[in-house]
Amino acid sequence: MLRKDFCVAVALLGAAVAVPPAVAARGRDYISIVGSSTVYPFATTVAEQFGKTTRFKTPKIESTGSGGGMKLFCAGVGIETPDITNASRRIKQSEYANCRKNGVDRITEVRIGYDGIVLANSKEAPRMRLSRKDIFLALAAEVPVSGKSGRLVPNPYRTWKDVDPALPDTRIEVLGPPPTSGTRDAFVELAMQGGCSTFDWIKALKTTDKSRFKAICHTIREDGAYIEAGENDNLIVQKLEANPRAVGIFGFSFLDQNGDRIQGSLVDGEEPSFDNIASGRYPVSRPLYFYVKDAHVGVIPGMREYIAEFTSDRAWGEDGYLADKGLIPMPAGERRKYAADAAALKPLVLE
Amino acid sequence: MQMNDKAQTTMDVVHRGLARRYRRERLFRRLGLTAVLVSIGFLALLFASIVANGWTAFQQTEILLDIDFAADHFDVDNLARANYSALVKQGLRQLFPDVRGRKDRRRLYRLVSSGAAFLLQKMVMQDTSLIGTRQRVWLPADDEVDMLIKGHISRVGPESQRRLSDRQIAWIDHLTALGRLKKRFNTTFFTAGDSREPELAGIRGAMTGSLLTMLVTLLLSFPMGVAAAVYLEEFAPRTWWTDLIEVNINNLAAVPSIVFGLLGLAFFLDVLGLPRSAPLVGGMVLSLMTLPTIIIASRASLKSVPPSIREAALGIGASRMQVIVHHVLPLAMPGMMTGTIIGMAQALGETAPLLMIGMVAFIVDVPSTLTDPATVLPVQIYLWADAPERAFVERTAAAIMVLLAFLICMNGLAVFLRRRFERRW
């Protein structure tokens, strides 16, 4: 009996080794989507609706981050590569070039709405009123010496009060995303850069010495005041609740879902609310995108229909189901334009 | 007399030291006991926090509605096209006829899950005789309602900062008073795939994915591991070459699992062209990870078979293969199986290598073949832990409970096999 077992084992081993090449690439009947973890909650909602209301299979969505998604998306044309990639920032020139090099030369860009990046703290502490300059001064690795142009010192500020006498006298303790995150990219670009551009001599560098400008504005301090809290925004929310002195940085949808426990700080006098982000008054907000590989439309079933579902008013409109999930809709005019471009698969041209 | 004196002094020395030695022994024993108690304490704390967070997920708030499946709603040839959400809305309006105005009605409709319409659609498609009747149907409530009923979100505080308005809470209380809003056993959690709506999300997709992945892992790593162990232990000559292999197997057991994922991406996906996100590839990657564990355990259990058994068999004329297949393997099998189960239990809890091959993904449809896109239980936990909706917190904990139950069963089985079949010489 044992001999039989042994033979079976050997046969299985043989079969297992022989199987893989046989099942290798055949047709794919579902849409494969990769990309940003910020767009993930919205794309998955659309995918689920799409799967339930049409005869097509539910698309598969991987959360790889914007950069990782672009890399997979631009790897080439063919069913083993993704059809759509989500991004919490616009495609970069280098990524676009890489795409073209690999034969992905027709891409359609669809802007889906806006996301606000909020700075929030526990409700047990008073609400913070920050300006972008405060944010820069509190979090930059090096800050300018007041009054003197061209001189930088390692960030000397320990408490918020040091930054601005109007702010509370608590230690600067900010929980935020790591450098791999798209939220971090956008935060640095919108809040930090916005703050450092208030210093005229730094602003002037933008045209004269762009790399120095970036180094000053985009480098976050590493002396413990800024704590990299990982990609999990729920964790940041929990830590804020436990530590009322800390401030956290994350996407608006987490504030939206936890409004009873945490409060968003005012930035430049504006509250991070749905309406303020939609109207563009809240300064730290960014557009979200997805990119379509046009060569796959018509090859992978359901591509056109998925795009149509995403760009329909019942999804991304003011009362659409994505607004429930925390996506800030675009104005009606912009929606019409992007929906028309998406339906026509208008190719993206980066100059 | 002198001898007696001398003996007395030796005993004195012994006696003098005795108290100290007893004390030291007690201390040593207590130290060990404390270590055990502390680790049990931490384990209990972990379990308690998970169970406290997760047990509520096994119940789901549902709302009883009278649904009027009037015949004029349906087109017999195309049942899928009927407006099922209108039926749900109508059912709600009947209960609250005085709610008027678009905004208020929208708020009212939000009490019921957006998946309710699909549920009715499924009911009608399965049983067309429902058309033309009136039915009392329990439909899942929205996750916000569920969280309120379970006490995870508070009723107090300024209305603007709550996800549910005062009116909605009043409607909920009214429904509760009517007996039309109740917590019932959450079958969806065990029968559905992933969803972005917490009340519709389940672990069946992830569980099936785990099962398929583990099947591939077992089929690949067990025979290969046993064959390698038998060869290395019974046939291979001891040369620098086999020493090198042995060192490498031990090294492989200590390699971080993400490395196996990278290997899988580079070889299985890019060179062999296997599909992304498939349990087949996941199983192959995980079997690379479990192979060293199985080989090491199998070799240890082969080593523990006494040489006298081999010699006796050879002595009565058995061939080497007969010795191994008839005598050594059966005696070593319990140890091998224990090693395999422990290796599989490790693989069951793994997420890092699967990230690279695309199994960390949102997948709604339950996989049915080895090449369908799938995810596994620990990945599902990871994905839910990152979801903004509050109701996913308890579902995350509940999924952890299910995973822990599987792991305890597997490790229990390993202990049972060892107890039942292992022989000591």
Short mmCIF file of N, CA and C in Angstrom, two decimals, chain A residues 275-283 285:
data_model
loop_
_atom_site.label_atom_id
_atom_site.label_comp_id
_atom_site.label_asym_id
_atom_site.label_seq_id
_atom_site.Cartn_x
_atom_site.Cartn_y
_atom_site.Cartn_z
N ASP A 275 -17.19 70.61 0.46
CA ASP A 275 -17.44 71.76 -0.42
C ASP A 275 -16.18 72.58 -0.69
N ASN A 276 -15.36 72.76 0.35
CA ASN A 276 -14.14 73.56 0.18
C ASN A 276 -13.15 72.90 -0.77
N ILE A 277 -13.09 71.58 -0.74
CA ILE A 277 -12.16 70.89 -1.64
C ILE A 277 -12.72 70.94 -3.06
N ALA A 278 -14.03 70.71 -3.19
CA ALA A 278 -14.64 70.72 -4.51
C ALA A 278 -14.48 72.08 -5.18
N SER A 279 -14.58 73.16 -4.40
CA SER A 279 -14.51 74.48 -5.01
C SER A 279 -13.06 74.94 -5.18
N GLY A 280 -12.10 74.15 -4.64
CA GLY A 280 -10.70 74.52 -4.80
C GLY A 280 -10.21 75.52 -3.77
N ARG A 281 -11.09 75.87 -2.79
CA ARG A 281 -10.65 76.83 -1.78
C ARG A 281 -9.63 76.22 -0.83
N TYR A 282 -9.82 74.95 -0.49
CA TYR A 282 -8.87 74.27 0.40
C TYR A 282 -7.59 74.01 -0.40
N PRO A 283 -6.43 74.50 0.06
CA PRO A 283 -5.26 74.51 -0.82
C PRO A 283 -4.58 73.16 -1.04
N SER A 285 -5.22 70.04 -2.12
CA SER A 285 -5.99 69.00 -2.78
C SER A 285 -5.38 68.72 -4.13
#
